[in-house]
Amino acid sequence: MDIAWYGHAAFRLRGREAAVVMDPCSPETGFRLNRPSADIVTVSREHDSSHNWVEGVTLESSGLQRTLDAPGEYEIKRVLATGVRTLGADGTRNISFVVTIDEVIVAHLGDLQEMPERAAMEELQRADVVLLPCGGGSHLSPQAAAGVAAVIAAPLVIPMLYQPEGAEDVHTGLEPLSVFLQEMGLTVEPPSDNHINVTRSSLPSAPTVAPLLARGA
């Protein structure tokens, strides 16, 4: 499965039979989607255009429900998706999605604000890969993100919702990635690509942080 980051909280997961775009963001965020194609779109915050810009995605037409924005269990084109209710900004609803493609389980935490409750955490702890907000501001703080990462303990952590270094035209007002890495006690090579290929056999044996370049910056 290929995982690409567009910036903000927008990712595309592309497997052998289907592609999923998660939290497509509007141009007002400073990031450009360039109309990625997808079979499924997941939305963590249904009334927030920085997380729900479905019109920016080329979505395959079908009678099936292909835009997911609520808690529940779904199966579309052999993709399994579970929406988990967690807390967003000011106590509003945030939906974290756990998606299985090509036997790899990815948890996108959306605009998570604090440590998930036990029932939600048990679902998130199934993840092989966690897409983790970490830049503070109105999102999960670097300190809280480090705590969430430690409890989920996924083999692979891909950060999101932070200020990308070198993206001069994008001004998020968020902390740079280095603050989160300092909280994790890690030194990581700067990202060199905007996507990563992940298989069951390629997952690291110890928790690893793998930042990506923002494709839409």
PDB file of C-alpha atoms in Angstrom:
ATOM      1  CA  MET A   1       0.000   0.000   0.000  1.00  0.00           C
ATOM      2  CA  ASP A   2       1.199   3.486  -0.888  1.00  0.00           C
ATOM      3  CA  ILE A   3       0.635   6.320   1.628  1.00  0.00           C
ATOM      4  CA  ALA A   4       0.958   9.896   0.302  1.00  0.00           C
ATOM      5  CA  TRP A   5       0.665  13.110   2.338  1.00  0.00           C
ATOM      6  CA  TYR A   6      -0.800  16.207   0.666  1.00  0.00           C
ATOM      7  CA  GLY A   7      -0.376  18.465   3.705  1.00  0.00           C
ATOM      8  CA  HIS A   8      -2.550  19.424   6.699  1.00  0.00           C
ATOM      9  CA  ALA A   9      -4.388  16.162   7.528  1.00  0.00           C
ATOM     10  CA  ALA A  10      -4.914  15.033   3.917  1.00  0.00           C
ATOM     11  CA  PHE A  11      -3.592  11.624   2.864  1.00  0.00           C
ATOM     12  CA  ARG A  12      -4.237   9.114   0.123  1.00  0.00           C
ATOM     13  CA  LEU A  13      -3.916   5.396   0.793  1.00  0.00           C
ATOM     14  CA  ARG A  14      -3.667   3.409  -2.425  1.00  0.00           C
ATOM     15  CA  GLY A  15      -3.866  -0.369  -2.420  1.00  0.00           C
ATOM     16  CA  ARG A  16      -4.104  -3.009  -5.102  1.00  0.00           C
ATOM     17  CA  GLU A  17      -7.870  -2.656  -5.565  1.00  0.00           C
ATOM     18  CA  ALA A  18      -8.913   0.686  -4.050  1.00  0.00           C
ATOM     19  CA  ALA A  19      -7.751   4.130  -2.988  1.00  0.00           C
ATOM     20  CA  VAL A  20      -8.879   6.127   0.053  1.00  0.00           C
ATOM     21  CA  VAL A  21      -8.451   9.882   0.517  1.00  0.00           C
ATOM     22  CA  MET A  22      -8.584  10.896   4.173  1.00  0.00           C
ATOM     23  CA  ASP A  23      -9.485  14.414   5.367  1.00  0.00           C
ATOM     24  CA  PRO A  24      -9.205  16.270   2.034  1.00  0.00           C
ATOM     25  CA  CYS A  25      -8.382  19.924   2.761  1.00  0.00           C
ATOM     26  CA  SER A  26      -9.560  23.099   1.035  1.00  0.00           C
ATOM     27  CA  PRO A  27      -7.066  25.447  -0.674  1.00  0.00           C
ATOM     28  CA  GLU A  28      -7.529  27.924   2.192  1.00  0.00           C
ATOM     29  CA  THR A  29      -5.165  25.733   4.246  1.00  0.00           C
ATOM     30  CA  GLY A  30      -2.358  26.587   1.816  1.00  0.00           C
ATOM     31  CA  PHE A  31      -2.126  23.021   0.488  1.00  0.00           C
ATOM     32  CA  ARG A  32      -3.282  21.854  -2.950  1.00  0.00           C
ATOM     33  CA  LEU A  33      -4.909  18.470  -3.494  1.00  0.00           C
ATOM     34  CA  ASN A  34      -4.825  18.609  -7.322  1.00  0.00           C
ATOM     35  CA  ARG A  35      -7.912  16.375  -7.443  1.00  0.00           C
ATOM     36  CA  PRO A  36      -6.584  12.976  -6.394  1.00  0.00           C
ATOM     37  CA  SER A  37      -8.732  10.027  -7.450  1.00  0.00           C
ATOM     38  CA  ALA A  38     -10.310   7.799  -4.822  1.00  0.00           C
ATOM     39  CA  ASP A  39     -12.901   5.108  -4.294  1.00  0.00           C
ATOM     40  CA  ILE A  40     -13.585   6.227  -0.711  1.00  0.00           C
ATOM     41  CA  VAL A  41     -13.218   9.496   1.222  1.00  0.00           C
ATOM     42  CA  THR A  42     -13.109   9.677   5.021  1.00  0.00           C
ATOM     43  CA  VAL A  43     -13.861  12.904   6.893  1.00  0.00           C
ATOM     44  CA  SER A  44     -12.985  13.480  10.542  1.00  0.00           C
ATOM     45  CA  ARG A  45     -14.804  16.835  10.921  1.00  0.00           C
ATOM     46  CA  GLU A  46     -17.890  17.068   8.738  1.00  0.00           C
ATOM     47  CA  HIS A  47     -18.399  20.858   9.082  1.00  0.00           C
ATOM     48  CA  ASP A  48     -14.754  21.914   8.693  1.00  0.00           C
ATOM     49  CA  SER A  49     -13.540  22.579   5.138  1.00  0.00           C
ATOM     50  CA  SER A  50      -9.944  21.955   6.181  1.00  0.00           C
ATOM     51  CA  HIS A  51     -10.964  18.316   6.753  1.00  0.00           C
ATOM     52  CA  ASN A  52     -14.038  17.734   4.548  1.00  0.00           C
ATOM     53  CA  TRP A  53     -13.293  19.200   1.078  1.00  0.00           C
ATOM     54  CA  VAL A  54     -14.723  16.211  -0.775  1.00  0.00           C
ATOM     55  CA  GLU A  55     -15.266  18.304  -3.930  1.00  0.00           C
ATOM     56  CA  GLY A  56     -11.489  18.449  -4.272  1.00  0.00           C
ATOM     57  CA  VAL A  57     -11.371  14.660  -4.835  1.00  0.00           C
ATOM     58  CA  THR A  58     -12.196  12.775  -8.033  1.00  0.00           C
ATOM     59  CA  LEU A  59     -14.519  10.208  -6.494  1.00  0.00           C
ATOM     60  CA  GLU A  60     -15.569   7.134  -8.449  1.00  0.00           C
ATOM     61  CA  SER A  61     -19.336   7.261  -9.054  1.00  0.00           C
ATOM     62  CA  SER A  62     -21.367   4.414  -7.586  1.00  0.00           C
ATOM     63  CA  GLY A  63     -24.524   3.716  -5.663  1.00  0.00           C
ATOM     64  CA  LEU A  64     -22.426   2.690  -2.689  1.00  0.00           C
ATOM     65  CA  GLN A  65     -21.800   5.078   0.191  1.00  0.00           C
ATOM     66  CA  ARG A  66     -18.265   6.254  -0.468  1.00  0.00           C
ATOM     67  CA  THR A  67     -17.944   9.349   1.743  1.00  0.00           C
ATOM     68  CA  LEU A  68     -17.618   8.284   5.381  1.00  0.00           C
ATOM     69  CA  ASP A  69     -18.038  10.906   8.117  1.00  0.00           C
ATOM     70  CA  ALA A  70     -19.677   9.108  11.034  1.00  0.00           C
ATOM     71  CA  PRO A  71     -18.903   6.357  13.546  1.00  0.00           C
ATOM     72  CA  GLY A  72     -19.538   2.833  12.333  1.00  0.00           C
ATOM     73  CA  GLU A  73     -18.132  -0.111  10.434  1.00  0.00           C
ATOM     74  CA  TYR A  74     -17.932  -0.089   6.649  1.00  0.00           C
ATOM     75  CA  GLU A  75     -16.707  -2.363   3.865  1.00  0.00           C
ATOM     76  CA  ILE A  76     -16.276  -0.953   0.359  1.00  0.00           C
ATOM     77  CA  LYS A  77     -14.256  -2.616  -2.417  1.00  0.00           C
ATOM     78  CA  ARG A  78     -12.575  -4.922   0.126  1.00  0.00           C
ATOM     79  CA  VAL A  79     -11.487  -1.942   2.232  1.00  0.00           C
ATOM     80  CA  LEU A  80     -12.533  -2.259   5.872  1.00  0.00           C
ATOM     81  CA  ALA A  81     -13.088   1.046   7.684  1.00  0.00           C
ATOM     82  CA  THR A  82     -14.146   1.766  11.265  1.00  0.00           C
ATOM     83  CA  GLY A  83     -15.098   5.284  12.359  1.00  0.00           C
ATOM     84  CA  VAL A  84     -14.341   5.933  16.032  1.00  0.00           C
ATOM     85  CA  ARG A  85     -15.798   8.886  17.926  1.00  0.00           C
ATOM     86  CA  THR A  86     -13.104  10.988  19.652  1.00  0.00           C
ATOM     87  CA  LEU A  87     -12.950  14.599  20.869  1.00  0.00           C
ATOM     88  CA  GLY A  88     -12.159  17.466  18.520  1.00  0.00           C
ATOM     89  CA  ALA A  89     -11.822  21.203  19.092  1.00  0.00           C
ATOM     90  CA  ASP A  90     -13.845  22.617  22.014  1.00  0.00           C
ATOM     91  CA  GLY A  91     -15.271  19.193  22.795  1.00  0.00           C
ATOM     92  CA  THR A  92     -16.909  18.781  19.371  1.00  0.00           C
ATOM     93  CA  ARG A  93     -17.045  15.449  17.570  1.00  0.00           C
ATOM     94  CA  ASN A  94     -13.981  14.165  15.751  1.00  0.00           C
ATOM     95  CA  ILE A  95     -14.040  10.864  13.892  1.00  0.00           C
ATOM     96  CA  SER A  96     -10.822   8.878  13.823  1.00  0.00           C
ATOM     97  CA  PHE A  97     -10.812   6.230  11.100  1.00  0.00           C
ATOM     98  CA  VAL A  98      -9.114   2.836  11.195  1.00  0.00           C
ATOM     99  CA  VAL A  99      -8.741   1.522   7.647  1.00  0.00           C
ATOM    100  CA  THR A 100      -7.445  -1.862   6.469  1.00  0.00           C
ATOM    101  CA  ILE A 101      -5.989  -2.069   2.948  1.00  0.00           C
ATOM    102  CA  ASP A 102      -3.842  -4.949   1.685  1.00  0.00           C
ATOM    103  CA  GLU A 103      -3.618  -6.342   5.237  1.00  0.00           C
ATOM    104  CA  VAL A 104      -2.086  -3.113   6.598  1.00  0.00           C
ATOM    105  CA  ILE A 105      -4.118  -1.258   9.251  1.00  0.00           C
ATOM    106  CA  VAL A 106      -3.904   2.549   9.236  1.00  0.00           C
ATOM    107  CA  ALA A 107      -5.374   4.818  11.927  1.00  0.00           C
ATOM    108  CA  HIS A 108      -6.000   8.438  10.892  1.00  0.00           C
ATOM    109  CA  LEU A 109      -6.634  10.373  14.105  1.00  0.00           C
ATOM    110  CA  GLY A 110      -8.230  13.380  12.414  1.00  0.00           C
ATOM    111  CA  ASP A 111      -8.248  16.581  14.469  1.00  0.00           C
ATOM    112  CA  LEU A 112      -7.795  14.765  17.768  1.00  0.00           C
ATOM    113  CA  GLN A 113      -7.574  17.049  20.825  1.00  0.00           C
ATOM    114  CA  GLU A 114      -6.703  14.752  23.723  1.00  0.00           C
ATOM    115  CA  MET A 115      -5.986  11.160  24.702  1.00  0.00           C
ATOM    116  CA  PRO A 116      -8.855   8.985  23.380  1.00  0.00           C
ATOM    117  CA  GLU A 117     -11.118   7.205  25.826  1.00  0.00           C
ATOM    118  CA  ARG A 118     -10.488   3.543  26.531  1.00  0.00           C
ATOM    119  CA  ALA A 119     -12.990   2.089  24.050  1.00  0.00           C
ATOM    120  CA  ALA A 120     -11.676   4.271  21.218  1.00  0.00           C
ATOM    121  CA  MET A 121      -8.076   3.569  22.173  1.00  0.00           C
ATOM    122  CA  GLU A 122      -8.615  -0.182  21.998  1.00  0.00           C
ATOM    123  CA  GLU A 123      -9.689   0.214  18.369  1.00  0.00           C
ATOM    124  CA  LEU A 124      -6.821   2.572  17.523  1.00  0.00           C
ATOM    125  CA  GLN A 125      -4.268   0.214  19.083  1.00  0.00           C
ATOM    126  CA  ARG A 126      -4.938  -2.273  16.264  1.00  0.00           C
ATOM    127  CA  ALA A 127      -3.084   0.050  13.889  1.00  0.00           C
ATOM    128  CA  ASP A 128       0.152  -0.793  12.132  1.00  0.00           C
ATOM    129  CA  VAL A 129       0.452   2.829  10.982  1.00  0.00           C
ATOM    130  CA  VAL A 130      -0.858   5.919  12.797  1.00  0.00           C
ATOM    131  CA  LEU A 131      -1.319   9.290  11.067  1.00  0.00           C
ATOM    132  CA  LEU A 132      -0.764  11.591  14.028  1.00  0.00           C
ATOM    133  CA  PRO A 133      -1.522  15.325  14.513  1.00  0.00           C
ATOM    134  CA  CYS A 134       1.371  16.905  16.389  1.00  0.00           C
ATOM    135  CA  GLY A 135       1.720  20.634  15.668  1.00  0.00           C
ATOM    136  CA  GLY A 136      -0.299  22.190  18.480  1.00  0.00           C
ATOM    137  CA  GLY A 137      -2.372  25.300  17.875  1.00  0.00           C
ATOM    138  CA  SER A 138      -5.978  24.100  17.713  1.00  0.00           C
ATOM    139  CA  HIS A 139      -4.716  20.545  17.191  1.00  0.00           C
ATOM    140  CA  LEU A 140      -3.010  17.977  19.410  1.00  0.00           C
ATOM    141  CA  SER A 141       0.063  19.537  21.055  1.00  0.00           C
ATOM    142  CA  PRO A 142       3.511  18.023  20.450  1.00  0.00           C
ATOM    143  CA  GLN A 143       3.610  16.884  24.088  1.00  0.00           C
ATOM    144  CA  ALA A 144       0.167  15.271  23.950  1.00  0.00           C
ATOM    145  CA  ALA A 145       0.955  13.728  20.554  1.00  0.00           C
ATOM    146  CA  ALA A 146       4.021  12.015  22.013  1.00  0.00           C
ATOM    147  CA  GLY A 147       1.824  10.568  24.758  1.00  0.00           C
ATOM    148  CA  VAL A 148      -0.791   9.316  22.301  1.00  0.00           C
ATOM    149  CA  ALA A 149       1.903   7.757  20.110  1.00  0.00           C
ATOM    150  CA  ALA A 150       3.353   5.935  23.120  1.00  0.00           C
ATOM    151  CA  VAL A 151      -0.025   4.468  24.121  1.00  0.00           C
ATOM    152  CA  ILE A 152      -1.069   3.409  20.607  1.00  0.00           C
ATOM    153  CA  ALA A 153       2.451   2.004  20.031  1.00  0.00           C
ATOM    154  CA  ALA A 154       1.982   1.487  16.287  1.00  0.00           C
ATOM    155  CA  PRO A 155       5.105   0.263  14.456  1.00  0.00           C
ATOM    156  CA  LEU A 156       4.992   3.281  12.127  1.00  0.00           C
ATOM    157  CA  VAL A 157       4.055   6.887  12.968  1.00  0.00           C
ATOM    158  CA  ILE A 158       3.546   9.437  10.172  1.00  0.00           C
ATOM    159  CA  PRO A 159       3.140  12.982  11.547  1.00  0.00           C
ATOM    160  CA  MET A 160       0.601  15.509  10.222  1.00  0.00           C
ATOM    161  CA  LEU A 161      -0.894  18.901  11.154  1.00  0.00           C
ATOM    162  CA  TYR A 162       2.391  20.704  11.719  1.00  0.00           C
ATOM    163  CA  GLN A 163       4.355  23.420   9.891  1.00  0.00           C
ATOM    164  CA  PRO A 164       6.352  21.751   7.098  1.00  0.00           C
ATOM    165  CA  GLU A 165       9.895  23.036   6.960  1.00  0.00           C
ATOM    166  CA  GLY A 166      10.857  24.549   3.629  1.00  0.00           C
ATOM    167  CA  ALA A 167       7.228  25.264   2.639  1.00  0.00           C
ATOM    168  CA  GLU A 168       7.651  29.053   2.395  1.00  0.00           C
ATOM    169  CA  ASP A 169       4.217  29.627   0.837  1.00  0.00           C
ATOM    170  CA  VAL A 170       2.344  27.736   3.557  1.00  0.00           C
ATOM    171  CA  HIS A 171       1.812  29.452   6.902  1.00  0.00           C
ATOM    172  CA  THR A 172      -0.065  27.130   9.241  1.00  0.00           C
ATOM    173  CA  GLY A 173       0.786  28.852  12.528  1.00  0.00           C
ATOM    174  CA  LEU A 174       1.684  25.417  13.912  1.00  0.00           C
ATOM    175  CA  GLU A 175       4.854  24.095  15.521  1.00  0.00           C
ATOM    176  CA  PRO A 176       7.498  22.537  13.256  1.00  0.00           C
ATOM    177  CA  LEU A 177       8.047  18.794  13.292  1.00  0.00           C
ATOM    178  CA  SER A 178      11.240  19.182  15.319  1.00  0.00           C
ATOM    179  CA  VAL A 179       9.241  20.069  18.452  1.00  0.00           C
ATOM    180  CA  PHE A 180       7.320  16.786  18.302  1.00  0.00           C
ATOM    181  CA  LEU A 181      10.500  14.814  17.610  1.00  0.00           C
ATOM    182  CA  GLN A 182      12.133  16.426  20.638  1.00  0.00           C
ATOM    183  CA  GLU A 183       9.189  15.286  22.781  1.00  0.00           C
ATOM    184  CA  MET A 184       9.653  11.779  21.396  1.00  0.00           C
ATOM    185  CA  GLY A 185      13.385  11.899  22.152  1.00  0.00           C
ATOM    186  CA  LEU A 186      14.192  11.197  18.505  1.00  0.00           C
ATOM    187  CA  THR A 187      16.489  12.468  15.812  1.00  0.00           C
ATOM    188  CA  VAL A 188      15.044  11.699  12.395  1.00  0.00           C
ATOM    189  CA  GLU A 189      16.425  12.420   8.938  1.00  0.00           C
ATOM    190  CA  PRO A 190      14.488  15.191   7.131  1.00  0.00           C
ATOM    191  CA  PRO A 191      11.803  13.796   4.814  1.00  0.00           C
ATOM    192  CA  SER A 192      12.937  13.193   1.247  1.00  0.00           C
ATOM    193  CA  ASP A 193       9.702  11.948  -0.375  1.00  0.00           C
ATOM    194  CA  ASN A 194       5.976  12.658  -0.200  1.00  0.00           C
ATOM    195  CA  HIS A 195       4.901   9.040  -0.055  1.00  0.00           C
ATOM    196  CA  ILE A 196       5.918   5.708   1.431  1.00  0.00           C
ATOM    197  CA  ASN A 197       5.144   2.131   0.455  1.00  0.00           C
ATOM    198  CA  VAL A 198       4.097  -0.069   3.378  1.00  0.00           C
ATOM    199  CA  THR A 199       3.501  -3.825   3.478  1.00  0.00           C
ATOM    200  CA  ARG A 200       3.049  -6.256   6.347  1.00  0.00           C
ATOM    201  CA  SER A 201       6.582  -7.510   5.843  1.00  0.00           C
ATOM    202  CA  SER A 202       8.130  -4.023   5.697  1.00  0.00           C
ATOM    203  CA  LEU A 203       6.713  -2.753   9.004  1.00  0.00           C
ATOM    204  CA  PRO A 204       9.510  -1.847  11.451  1.00  0.00           C
ATOM    205  CA  SER A 205      10.033  -4.070  14.480  1.00  0.00           C
ATOM    206  CA  ALA A 206      10.184  -1.060  16.847  1.00  0.00           C
ATOM    207  CA  PRO A 207       8.032   2.122  16.795  1.00  0.00           C
ATOM    208  CA  THR A 208       9.411   4.397  14.075  1.00  0.00           C
ATOM    209  CA  VAL A 209       8.572   7.974  13.047  1.00  0.00           C
ATOM    210  CA  ALA A 210       8.615   8.471   9.256  1.00  0.00           C
ATOM    211  CA  PRO A 211       7.816  12.079   8.254  1.00  0.00           C
ATOM    212  CA  LEU A 212       6.830  12.838   4.663  1.00  0.00           C
ATOM    213  CA  LEU A 213       7.099  15.879   2.428  1.00  0.00           C
ATOM    214  CA  ALA A 214       3.777  17.623   1.785  1.00  0.00           C
ATOM    215  CA  ARG A 215       2.858  16.834  -1.817  1.00  0.00           C
ATOM    216  CA  GLY A 216       0.466  19.788  -1.968  1.00  0.00           C
ATOM    217  CA  ALA A 217       2.833  22.435  -0.582  1.00  0.00           C
TER     218      ALA A 217
END
